[in-house]
Short mmCIF file of C-alpha atoms in Angstrom, two decimals:
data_model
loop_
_atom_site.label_atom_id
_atom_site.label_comp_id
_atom_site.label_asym_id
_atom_site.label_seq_id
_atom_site.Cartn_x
_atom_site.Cartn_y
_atom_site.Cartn_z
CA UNK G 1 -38.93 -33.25 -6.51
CA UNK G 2 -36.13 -35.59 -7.85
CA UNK G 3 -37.91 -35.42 -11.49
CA UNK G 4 -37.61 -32.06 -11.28
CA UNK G 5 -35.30 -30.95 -13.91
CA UNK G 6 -34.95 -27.20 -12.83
CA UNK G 7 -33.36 -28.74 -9.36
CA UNK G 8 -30.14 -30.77 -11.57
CA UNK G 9 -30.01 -27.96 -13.76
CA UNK G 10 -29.61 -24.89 -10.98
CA UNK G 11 -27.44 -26.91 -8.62
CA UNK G 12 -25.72 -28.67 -11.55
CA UNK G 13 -24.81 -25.63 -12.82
CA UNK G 14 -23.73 -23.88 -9.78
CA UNK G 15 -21.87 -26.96 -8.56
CA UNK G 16 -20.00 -27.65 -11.64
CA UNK G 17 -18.67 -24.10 -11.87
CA UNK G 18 -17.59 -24.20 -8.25
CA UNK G 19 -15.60 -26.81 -8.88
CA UNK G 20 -14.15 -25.70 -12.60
CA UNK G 21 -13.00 -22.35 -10.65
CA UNK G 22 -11.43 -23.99 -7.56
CA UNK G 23 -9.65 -26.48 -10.51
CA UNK G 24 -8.18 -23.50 -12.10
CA UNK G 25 -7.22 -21.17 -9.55
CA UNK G 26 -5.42 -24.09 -7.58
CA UNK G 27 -3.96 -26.46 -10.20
CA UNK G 28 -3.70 -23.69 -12.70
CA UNK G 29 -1.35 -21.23 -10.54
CA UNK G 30 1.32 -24.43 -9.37
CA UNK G 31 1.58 -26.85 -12.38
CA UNK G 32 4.22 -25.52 -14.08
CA UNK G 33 6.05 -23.03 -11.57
CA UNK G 34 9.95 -22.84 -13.46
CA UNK G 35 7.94 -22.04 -16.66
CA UNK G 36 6.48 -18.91 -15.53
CA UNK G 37 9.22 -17.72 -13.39
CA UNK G 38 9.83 -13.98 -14.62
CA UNK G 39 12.48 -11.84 -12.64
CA UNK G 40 12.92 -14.00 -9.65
CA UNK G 41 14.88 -11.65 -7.40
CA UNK G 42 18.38 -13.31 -6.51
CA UNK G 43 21.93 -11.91 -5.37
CA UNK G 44 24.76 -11.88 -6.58
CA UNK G 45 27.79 -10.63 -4.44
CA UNK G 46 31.57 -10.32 -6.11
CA UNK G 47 33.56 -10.02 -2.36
CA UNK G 48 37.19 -11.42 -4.34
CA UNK G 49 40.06 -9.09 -3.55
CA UNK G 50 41.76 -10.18 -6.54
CA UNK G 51 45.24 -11.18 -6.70
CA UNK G 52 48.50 -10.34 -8.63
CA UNK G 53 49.70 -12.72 -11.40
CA UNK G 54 52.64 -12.60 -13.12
CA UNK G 55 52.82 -8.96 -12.39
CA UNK G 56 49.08 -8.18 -13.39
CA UNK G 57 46.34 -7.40 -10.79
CA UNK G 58 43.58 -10.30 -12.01
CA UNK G 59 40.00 -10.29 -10.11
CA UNK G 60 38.12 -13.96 -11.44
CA UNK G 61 35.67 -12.96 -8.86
CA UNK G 62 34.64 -9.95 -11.77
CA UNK G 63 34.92 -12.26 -14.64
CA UNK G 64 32.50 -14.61 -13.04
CA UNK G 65 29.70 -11.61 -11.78
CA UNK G 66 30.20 -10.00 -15.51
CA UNK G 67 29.54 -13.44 -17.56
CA UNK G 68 26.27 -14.65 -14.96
CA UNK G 69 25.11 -10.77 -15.54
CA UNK G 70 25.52 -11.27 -19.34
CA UNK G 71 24.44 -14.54 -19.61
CA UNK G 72 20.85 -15.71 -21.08
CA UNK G 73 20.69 -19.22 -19.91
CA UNK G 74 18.17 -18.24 -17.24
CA UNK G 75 15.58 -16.65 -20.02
CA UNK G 76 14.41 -13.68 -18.18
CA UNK G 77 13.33 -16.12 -15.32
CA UNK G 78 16.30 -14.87 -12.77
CA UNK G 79 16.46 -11.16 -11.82
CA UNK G 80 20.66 -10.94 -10.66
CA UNK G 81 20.73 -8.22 -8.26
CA UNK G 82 24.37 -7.49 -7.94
CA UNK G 83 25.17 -5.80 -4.71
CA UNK G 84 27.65 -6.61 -1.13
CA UNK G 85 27.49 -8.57 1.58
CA UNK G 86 25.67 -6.33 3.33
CA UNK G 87 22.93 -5.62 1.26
CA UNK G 88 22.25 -9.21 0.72
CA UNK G 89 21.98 -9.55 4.53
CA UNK G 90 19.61 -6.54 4.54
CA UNK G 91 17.36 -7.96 1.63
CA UNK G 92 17.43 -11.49 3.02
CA UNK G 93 16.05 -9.81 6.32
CA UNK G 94 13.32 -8.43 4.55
CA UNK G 95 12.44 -11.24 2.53
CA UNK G 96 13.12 -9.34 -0.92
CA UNK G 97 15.19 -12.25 -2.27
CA UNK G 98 14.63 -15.86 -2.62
CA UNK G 99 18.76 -16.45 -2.75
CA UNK G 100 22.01 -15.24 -4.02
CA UNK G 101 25.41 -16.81 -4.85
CA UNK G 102 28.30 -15.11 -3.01
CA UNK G 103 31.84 -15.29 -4.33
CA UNK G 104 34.41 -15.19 -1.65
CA UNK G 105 37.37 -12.27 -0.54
CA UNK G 106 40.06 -15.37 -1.75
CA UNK G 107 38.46 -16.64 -4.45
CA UNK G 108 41.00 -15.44 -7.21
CA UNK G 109 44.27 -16.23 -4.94
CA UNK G 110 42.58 -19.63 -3.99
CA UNK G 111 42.03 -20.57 -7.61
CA UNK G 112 45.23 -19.49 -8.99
CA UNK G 113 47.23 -21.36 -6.13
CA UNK G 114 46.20 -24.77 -8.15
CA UNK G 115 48.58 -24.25 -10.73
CA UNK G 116 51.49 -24.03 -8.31
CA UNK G 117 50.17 -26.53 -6.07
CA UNK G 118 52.93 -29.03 -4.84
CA UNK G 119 53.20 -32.80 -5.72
CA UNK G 120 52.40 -33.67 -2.28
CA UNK G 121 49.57 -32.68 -0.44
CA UNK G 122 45.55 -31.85 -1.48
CA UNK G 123 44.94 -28.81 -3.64
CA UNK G 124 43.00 -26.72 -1.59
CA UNK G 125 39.57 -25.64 -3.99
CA UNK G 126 38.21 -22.41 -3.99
CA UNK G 127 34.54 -22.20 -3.13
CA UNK G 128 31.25 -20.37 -3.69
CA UNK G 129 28.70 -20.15 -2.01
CA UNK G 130 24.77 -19.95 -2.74
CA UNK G 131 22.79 -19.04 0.09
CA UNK G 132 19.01 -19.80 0.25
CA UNK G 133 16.23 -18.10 2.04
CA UNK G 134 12.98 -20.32 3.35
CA UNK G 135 11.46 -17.98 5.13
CA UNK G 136 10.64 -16.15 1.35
CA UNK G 137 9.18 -19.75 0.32
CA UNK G 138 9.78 -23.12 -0.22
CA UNK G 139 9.30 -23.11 -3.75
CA UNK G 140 10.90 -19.53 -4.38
CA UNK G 141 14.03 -20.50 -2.09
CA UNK G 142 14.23 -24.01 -4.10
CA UNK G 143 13.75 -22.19 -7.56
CA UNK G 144 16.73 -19.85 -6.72
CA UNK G 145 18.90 -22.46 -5.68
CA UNK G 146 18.75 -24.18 -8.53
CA UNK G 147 19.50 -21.43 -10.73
CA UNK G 148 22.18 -19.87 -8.52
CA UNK G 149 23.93 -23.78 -8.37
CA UNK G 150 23.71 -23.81 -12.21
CA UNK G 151 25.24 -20.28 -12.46
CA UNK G 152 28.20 -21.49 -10.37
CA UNK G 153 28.77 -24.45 -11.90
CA UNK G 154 28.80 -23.04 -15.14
CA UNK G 155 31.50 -20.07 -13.81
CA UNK G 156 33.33 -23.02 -12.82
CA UNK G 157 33.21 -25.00 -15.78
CA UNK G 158 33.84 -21.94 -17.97
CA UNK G 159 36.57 -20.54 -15.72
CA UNK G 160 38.31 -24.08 -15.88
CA UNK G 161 38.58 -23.94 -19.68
CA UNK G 162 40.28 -20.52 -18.91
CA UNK G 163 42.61 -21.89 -16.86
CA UNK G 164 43.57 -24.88 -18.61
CA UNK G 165 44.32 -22.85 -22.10
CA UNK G 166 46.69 -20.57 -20.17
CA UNK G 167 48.88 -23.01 -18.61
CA UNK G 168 49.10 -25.09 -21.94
CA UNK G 169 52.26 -27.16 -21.33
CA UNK G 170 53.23 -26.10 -17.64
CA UNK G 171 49.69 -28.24 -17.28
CA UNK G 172 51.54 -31.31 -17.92
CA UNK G 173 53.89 -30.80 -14.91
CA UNK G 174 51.41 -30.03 -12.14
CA UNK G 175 49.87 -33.61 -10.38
CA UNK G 176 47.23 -35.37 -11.41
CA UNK G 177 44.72 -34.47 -8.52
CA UNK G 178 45.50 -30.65 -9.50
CA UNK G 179 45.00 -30.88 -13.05
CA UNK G 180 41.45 -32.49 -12.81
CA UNK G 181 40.82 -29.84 -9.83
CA UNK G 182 41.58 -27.21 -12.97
CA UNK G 183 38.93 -28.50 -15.32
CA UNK G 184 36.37 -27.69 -12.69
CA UNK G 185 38.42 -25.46 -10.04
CA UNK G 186 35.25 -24.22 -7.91
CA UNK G 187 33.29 -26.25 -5.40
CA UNK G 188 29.56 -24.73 -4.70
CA UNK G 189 28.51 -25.35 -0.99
CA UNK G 190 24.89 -24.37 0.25
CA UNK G 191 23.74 -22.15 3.40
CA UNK G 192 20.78 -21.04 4.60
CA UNK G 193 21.28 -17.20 4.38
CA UNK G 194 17.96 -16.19 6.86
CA UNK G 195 18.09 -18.84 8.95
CA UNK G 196 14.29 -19.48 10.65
CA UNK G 197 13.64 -21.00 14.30
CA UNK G 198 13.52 -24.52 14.46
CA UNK G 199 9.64 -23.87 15.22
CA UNK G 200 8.72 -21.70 12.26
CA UNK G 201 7.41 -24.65 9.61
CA UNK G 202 10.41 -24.11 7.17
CA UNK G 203 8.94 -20.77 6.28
CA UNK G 204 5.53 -21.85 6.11
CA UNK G 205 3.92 -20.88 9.72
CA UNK G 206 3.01 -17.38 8.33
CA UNK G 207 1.41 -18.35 5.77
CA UNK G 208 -0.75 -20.88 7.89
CA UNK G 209 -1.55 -18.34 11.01
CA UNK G 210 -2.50 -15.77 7.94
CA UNK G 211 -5.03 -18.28 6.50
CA UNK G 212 -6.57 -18.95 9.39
CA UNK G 213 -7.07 -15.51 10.46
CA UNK G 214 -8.59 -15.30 7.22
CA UNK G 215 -10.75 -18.33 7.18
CA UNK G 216 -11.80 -17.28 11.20
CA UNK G 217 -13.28 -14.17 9.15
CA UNK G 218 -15.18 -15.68 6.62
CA UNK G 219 -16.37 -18.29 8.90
CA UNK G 220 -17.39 -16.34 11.68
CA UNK G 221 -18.91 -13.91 9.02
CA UNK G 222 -21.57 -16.72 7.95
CA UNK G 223 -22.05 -17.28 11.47
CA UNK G 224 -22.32 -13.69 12.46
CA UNK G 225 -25.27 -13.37 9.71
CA UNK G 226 -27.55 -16.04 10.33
CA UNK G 227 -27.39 -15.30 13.95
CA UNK G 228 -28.52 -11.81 13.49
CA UNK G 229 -31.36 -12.70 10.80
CA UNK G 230 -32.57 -15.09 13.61
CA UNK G 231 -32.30 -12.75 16.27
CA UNK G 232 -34.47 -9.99 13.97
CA UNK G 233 -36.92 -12.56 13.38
CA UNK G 234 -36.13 -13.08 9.90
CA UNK G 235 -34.86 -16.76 10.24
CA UNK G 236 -35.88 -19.41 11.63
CA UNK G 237 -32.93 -21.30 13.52
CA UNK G 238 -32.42 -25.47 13.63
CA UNK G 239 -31.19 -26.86 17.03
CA UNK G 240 -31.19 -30.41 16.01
CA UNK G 241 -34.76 -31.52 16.06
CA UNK G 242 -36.01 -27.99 17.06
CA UNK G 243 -36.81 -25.06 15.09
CA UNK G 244 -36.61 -21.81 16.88
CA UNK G 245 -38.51 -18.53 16.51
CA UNK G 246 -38.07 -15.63 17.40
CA UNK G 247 -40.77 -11.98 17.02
CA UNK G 248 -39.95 -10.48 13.98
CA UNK G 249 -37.60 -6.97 14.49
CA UNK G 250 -38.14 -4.75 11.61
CA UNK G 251 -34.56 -3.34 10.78
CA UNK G 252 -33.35 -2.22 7.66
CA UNK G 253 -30.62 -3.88 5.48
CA UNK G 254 -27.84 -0.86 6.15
CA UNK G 255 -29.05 -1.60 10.31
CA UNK G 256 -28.69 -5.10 9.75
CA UNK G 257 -24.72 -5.17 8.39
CA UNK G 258 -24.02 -2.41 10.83
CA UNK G 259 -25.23 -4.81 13.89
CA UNK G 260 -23.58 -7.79 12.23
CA UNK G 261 -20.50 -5.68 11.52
CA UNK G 262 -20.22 -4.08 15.21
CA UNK G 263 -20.39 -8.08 16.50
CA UNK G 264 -17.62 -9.07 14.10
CA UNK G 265 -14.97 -5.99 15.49
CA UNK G 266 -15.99 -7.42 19.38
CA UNK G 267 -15.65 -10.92 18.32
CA UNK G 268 -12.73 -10.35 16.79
CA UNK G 269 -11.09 -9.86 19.68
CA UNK G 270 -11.80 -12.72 21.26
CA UNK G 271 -11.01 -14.74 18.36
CA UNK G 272 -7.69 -13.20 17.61
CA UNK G 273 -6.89 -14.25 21.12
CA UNK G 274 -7.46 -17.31 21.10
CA UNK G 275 -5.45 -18.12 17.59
CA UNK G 276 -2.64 -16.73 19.38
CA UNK G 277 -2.89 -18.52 22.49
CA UNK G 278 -3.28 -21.88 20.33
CA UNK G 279 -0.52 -21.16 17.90
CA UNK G 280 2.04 -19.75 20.39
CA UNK G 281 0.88 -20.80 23.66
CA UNK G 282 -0.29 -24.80 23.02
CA UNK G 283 1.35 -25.34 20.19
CA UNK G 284 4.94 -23.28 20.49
CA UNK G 285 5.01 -21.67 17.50
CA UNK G 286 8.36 -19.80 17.36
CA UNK G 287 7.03 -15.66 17.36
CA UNK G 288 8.31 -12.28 18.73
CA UNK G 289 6.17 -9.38 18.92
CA UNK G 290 3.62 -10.19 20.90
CA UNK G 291 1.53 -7.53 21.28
CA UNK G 292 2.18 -6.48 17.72
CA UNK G 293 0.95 -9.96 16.43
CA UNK G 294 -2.31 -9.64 18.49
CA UNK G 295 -3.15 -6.45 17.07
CA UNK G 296 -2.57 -7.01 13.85
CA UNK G 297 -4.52 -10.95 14.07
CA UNK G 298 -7.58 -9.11 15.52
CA UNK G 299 -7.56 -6.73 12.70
CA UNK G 300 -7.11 -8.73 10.29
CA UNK G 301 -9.98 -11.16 11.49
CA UNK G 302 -12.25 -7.82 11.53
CA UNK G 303 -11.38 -6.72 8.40
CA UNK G 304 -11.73 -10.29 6.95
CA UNK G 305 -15.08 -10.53 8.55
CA UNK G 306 -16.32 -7.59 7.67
CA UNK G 307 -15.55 -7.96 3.82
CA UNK G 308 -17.40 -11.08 4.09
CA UNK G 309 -20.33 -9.56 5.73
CA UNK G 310 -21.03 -7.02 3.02
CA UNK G 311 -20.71 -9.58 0.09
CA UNK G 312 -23.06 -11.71 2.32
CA UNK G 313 -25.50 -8.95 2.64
CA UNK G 314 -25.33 -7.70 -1.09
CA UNK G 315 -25.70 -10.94 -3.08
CA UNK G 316 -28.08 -12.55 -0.54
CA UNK G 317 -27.83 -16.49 -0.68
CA UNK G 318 -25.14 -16.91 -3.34
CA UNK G 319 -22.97 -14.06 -1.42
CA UNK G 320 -21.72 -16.99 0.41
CA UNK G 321 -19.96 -18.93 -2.34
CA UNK G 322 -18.61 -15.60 -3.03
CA UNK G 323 -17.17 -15.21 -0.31
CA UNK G 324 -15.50 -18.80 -0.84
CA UNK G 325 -13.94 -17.64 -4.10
CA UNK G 326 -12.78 -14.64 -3.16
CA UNK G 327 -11.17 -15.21 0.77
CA UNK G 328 -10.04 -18.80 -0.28
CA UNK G 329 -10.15 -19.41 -3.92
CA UNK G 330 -8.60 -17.24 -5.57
CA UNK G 331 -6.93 -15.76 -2.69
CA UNK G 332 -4.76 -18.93 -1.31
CA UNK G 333 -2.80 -19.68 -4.36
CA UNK G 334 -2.12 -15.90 -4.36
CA UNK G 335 -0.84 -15.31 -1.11
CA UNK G 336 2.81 -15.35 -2.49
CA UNK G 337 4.09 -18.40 0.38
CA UNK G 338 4.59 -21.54 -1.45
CA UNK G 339 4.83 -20.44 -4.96
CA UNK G 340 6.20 -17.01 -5.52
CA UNK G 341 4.35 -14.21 -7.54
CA UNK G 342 7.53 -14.21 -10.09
CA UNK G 343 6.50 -17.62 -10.57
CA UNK G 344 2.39 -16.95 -11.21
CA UNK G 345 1.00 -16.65 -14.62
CA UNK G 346 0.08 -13.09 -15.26
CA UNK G 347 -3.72 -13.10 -13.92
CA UNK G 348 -2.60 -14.54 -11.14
CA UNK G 349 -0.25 -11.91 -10.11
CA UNK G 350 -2.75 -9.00 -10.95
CA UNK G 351 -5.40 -11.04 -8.61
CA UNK G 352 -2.03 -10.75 -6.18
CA UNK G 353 -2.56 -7.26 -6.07
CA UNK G 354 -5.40 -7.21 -3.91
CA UNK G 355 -6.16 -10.75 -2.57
CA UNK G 356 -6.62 -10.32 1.32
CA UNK G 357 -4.87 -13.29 1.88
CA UNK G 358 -1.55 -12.54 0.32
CA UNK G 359 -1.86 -8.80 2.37
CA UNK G 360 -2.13 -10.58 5.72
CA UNK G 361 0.10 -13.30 4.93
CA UNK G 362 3.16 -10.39 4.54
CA UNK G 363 1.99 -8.74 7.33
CA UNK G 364 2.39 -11.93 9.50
CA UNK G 365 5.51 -12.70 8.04
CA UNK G 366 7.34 -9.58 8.45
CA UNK G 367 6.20 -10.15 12.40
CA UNK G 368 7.58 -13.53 12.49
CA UNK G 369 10.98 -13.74 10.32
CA UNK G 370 11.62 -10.08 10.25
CA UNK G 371 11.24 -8.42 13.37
CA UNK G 372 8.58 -6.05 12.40
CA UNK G 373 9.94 -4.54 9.51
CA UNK G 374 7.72 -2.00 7.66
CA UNK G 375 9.26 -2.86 4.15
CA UNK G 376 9.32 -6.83 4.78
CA UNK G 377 5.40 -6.59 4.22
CA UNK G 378 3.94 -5.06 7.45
CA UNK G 379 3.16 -1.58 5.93
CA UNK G 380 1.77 -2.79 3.23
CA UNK G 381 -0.22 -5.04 5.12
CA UNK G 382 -1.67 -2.37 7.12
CA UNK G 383 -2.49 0.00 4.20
CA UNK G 384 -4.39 -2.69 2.63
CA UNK G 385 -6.16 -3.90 5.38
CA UNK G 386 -7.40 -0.31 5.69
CA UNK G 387 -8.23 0.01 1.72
CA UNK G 388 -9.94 -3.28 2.32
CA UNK G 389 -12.16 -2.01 5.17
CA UNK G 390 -13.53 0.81 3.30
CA UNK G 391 -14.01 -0.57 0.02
CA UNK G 392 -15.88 -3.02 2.19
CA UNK G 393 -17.92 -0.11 4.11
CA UNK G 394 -18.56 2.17 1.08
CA UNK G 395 -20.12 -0.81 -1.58
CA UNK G 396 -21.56 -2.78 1.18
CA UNK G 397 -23.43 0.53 2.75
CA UNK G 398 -23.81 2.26 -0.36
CA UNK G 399 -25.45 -1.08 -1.96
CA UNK G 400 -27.82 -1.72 0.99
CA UNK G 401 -28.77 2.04 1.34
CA UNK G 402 -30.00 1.80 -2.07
CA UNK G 403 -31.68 -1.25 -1.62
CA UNK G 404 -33.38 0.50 1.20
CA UNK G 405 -34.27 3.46 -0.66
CA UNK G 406 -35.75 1.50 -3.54
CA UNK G 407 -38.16 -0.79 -0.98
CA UNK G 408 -36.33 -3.74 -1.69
CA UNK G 409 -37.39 -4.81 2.25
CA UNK G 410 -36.63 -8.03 3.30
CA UNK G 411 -39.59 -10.50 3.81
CA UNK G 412 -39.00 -12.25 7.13
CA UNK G 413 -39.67 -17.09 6.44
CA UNK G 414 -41.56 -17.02 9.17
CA UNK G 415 -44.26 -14.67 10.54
CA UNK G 416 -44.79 -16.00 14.08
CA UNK G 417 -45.00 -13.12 16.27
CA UNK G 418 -43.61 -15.05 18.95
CA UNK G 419 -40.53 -16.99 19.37
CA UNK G 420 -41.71 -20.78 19.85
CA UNK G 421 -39.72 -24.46 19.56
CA UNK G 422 -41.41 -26.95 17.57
CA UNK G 423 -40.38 -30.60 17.13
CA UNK G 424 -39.89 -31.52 13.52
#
């Protein structure tokens, strides 16, 4: 058998392209994040009041929000949403940005106080503030911190020069602290603007619980499917050193996935269960929502399942590394929860679209950073999951029923009519 060259070839083949996918989904989608950052959603919020000087009403706060707006440092990478306080609060709860830099209600009196500030005693800077959100992504969060610290350094920088040319010789009298404080007036300090439970993986539990929902599916699909085969007496199963038998059940492909598929909706509860009870209950994963986070981990395992079921059932023996591409492959460095979609190349973004891992994963995350919010992700979650569940019903049942209808009848391995256990 080992001189057989048809054996390298098929598995060579098959094996080498398995691994030349995984390669390029995976590597391919994270090695160069900052490069294929397009419209990364950020905030920008202009809170100064202004202040009067020498009889004119002068707002920096504007200057600053009207030069980052203007400005094409970023390339098209950062998206500058410019909007309040409140909004950003809003849009951090629903995980719609990955930061924002937020100028404060002083920020013009603060910074125009330096060039009366008395020989004695610290110049008090003005400050602004870039706020991060985790809970949208590591990598996201970190990507818009770095441009948002930029931004405000640059204001700062650029708003020194300012200040420096007007005061020209009155520059000369102020102290020494006070006039380096004017070449760079503004000091950036960092918060956390969504901040996450000290139990929530820095962002990263949702992603986690999602994938193994998912992988529960997939798994339990393969499972699900040889189990049945055996119990039609189509299979033979290995216990070890026993092979069991079992009388062959004539039942036709469309029976066959609807048996398998009825399985995977009971099992499905039990499994969803039981990732909840380990996740939350053993482990202490920070969640709220209980009951909503059941439901929606059952169904998602179902769905999951049965998806994998039908591709198992239409492609036969390679369905399975199918299924591998599709529910892990292509679909992990999709799901949008280390590396943000504005930071995908362009295929991997339309894959995005319909991946069921990235679907779950928003689901789960609007159910555990959140609260439940239909447009943090848990609509759309739902609506896919049910797209997903037909798709799944109509091409795997419309596929079989044709098989059916053209006699493509499965031929069982074994023909014993009754079920035995022989020692190999």
């Amino acid at each position: 058998m080992l001189r057989a060259k048809p054996l390298w070839i098929a598995n060579g083949v098959i094996t080498g392209v398995l691994a030349l996918l995984f390669t390029v989904f995976y590597v391919g989608a994270n090695i160069d994040p900052v490069d294929h950052t397009e419209k990364l959603p950020v905030g920008l919020v202009n809170a100064d009041e202004g202040a009067a000087v020498d009889g004119k009403q002068v707002n920096l706060g504007a200057q600053i929000t009207e030069s980052i707006e203007k400005s094409t440092e970023s390339g098209g990478k950062i998206d500058w949403k410019v909007m309040d306080e409140k909004g950003v609060k809003e849009e951090f709860g629903e995980g719609k940005l990955y930061g924002a830099l937020v100028i404060p209600a002083d920020f013009t009196s603060s910074t125009t106080s330096l060039t009366g500030t008395a020989t004695t005693g610290a110049p008090a800077r003005p400050t602004l503030t870039v706020l991060t959100n985790q809970s949208a992504g590591s990598v996201g969060s970190s990507l818009a911190r770095a441009a948002t610290t930029q931004a405000a350094e640059n204001a700062s920088l650029q708003l020194g020069k300012q200040l420096t040319a007007q005061n020209g010789a009155e520059q000369a009298k102020l102290p020494a602290a006070a006039r380096i404080l004017l070449a760079d007036p503004a000091a950036v300090t960092v918060k956390d603007g969504h901040p996450l439970d000290s139990h929530s993986g820095l962002g990263l539990t949702a992603f986690y619980y999602a994938l193994v929902l998912v992988v529960c599916g997939m798994l339990s699909a393969n499972v699900i499917s040889g189990q049945v085969d055996h119990a039609l007496g189509y299979t033979h199963n290995d216990m070890g050193p026993l092979r069991l038998h079992r009388p062959l059940i004539r039942a036709t492909r469309v029976q066959t996935l609807a048996i398998s598929s009825t399985l995977m909706v009971g099992l499905s509860l039990l499994m969803g269960t039981l990732v909840m009870v380990g996740a939350v209950g053993i482990m202490g994963m920070d969640a709220a929502h209980l009951p909503l986070l059941w439901l929606f981990s059952v169904c998602a395992i179902a769905v999951s399942g049965i998806g994998a079921l039908t591709l198992l059932a239409v492609f036969g023996t390679p369905g399975m590394l199918v299924v591998t591409l599709v529910f892990i492959g292509m679909a992990v460095p999709t799901a949008g929860a280390t590396t943000p979609l504005e930071a995908l190349p362009g295929f991997y973004r339309f894959l995005a679209e319909f991946e069921p891992l990235r679907q779950i994963t928003g689901g789960i995350r609007s159910i555990l950073y959140y609260d439940a919010q239909g447009d943090a992700g848990l609509t759309r979650g739902w609506a896919m999951m049910a797209v997903g569940l037909a798709a799944a019903a109509l091409f795997g049942f419309g596929v079989l029923g044709w098989y059916d209808r053209k006699g493509l009848h499965r031929v069982p391995a074994e023909t014993k009519p009754e079920e035995t256990a022989v020692a190999v």
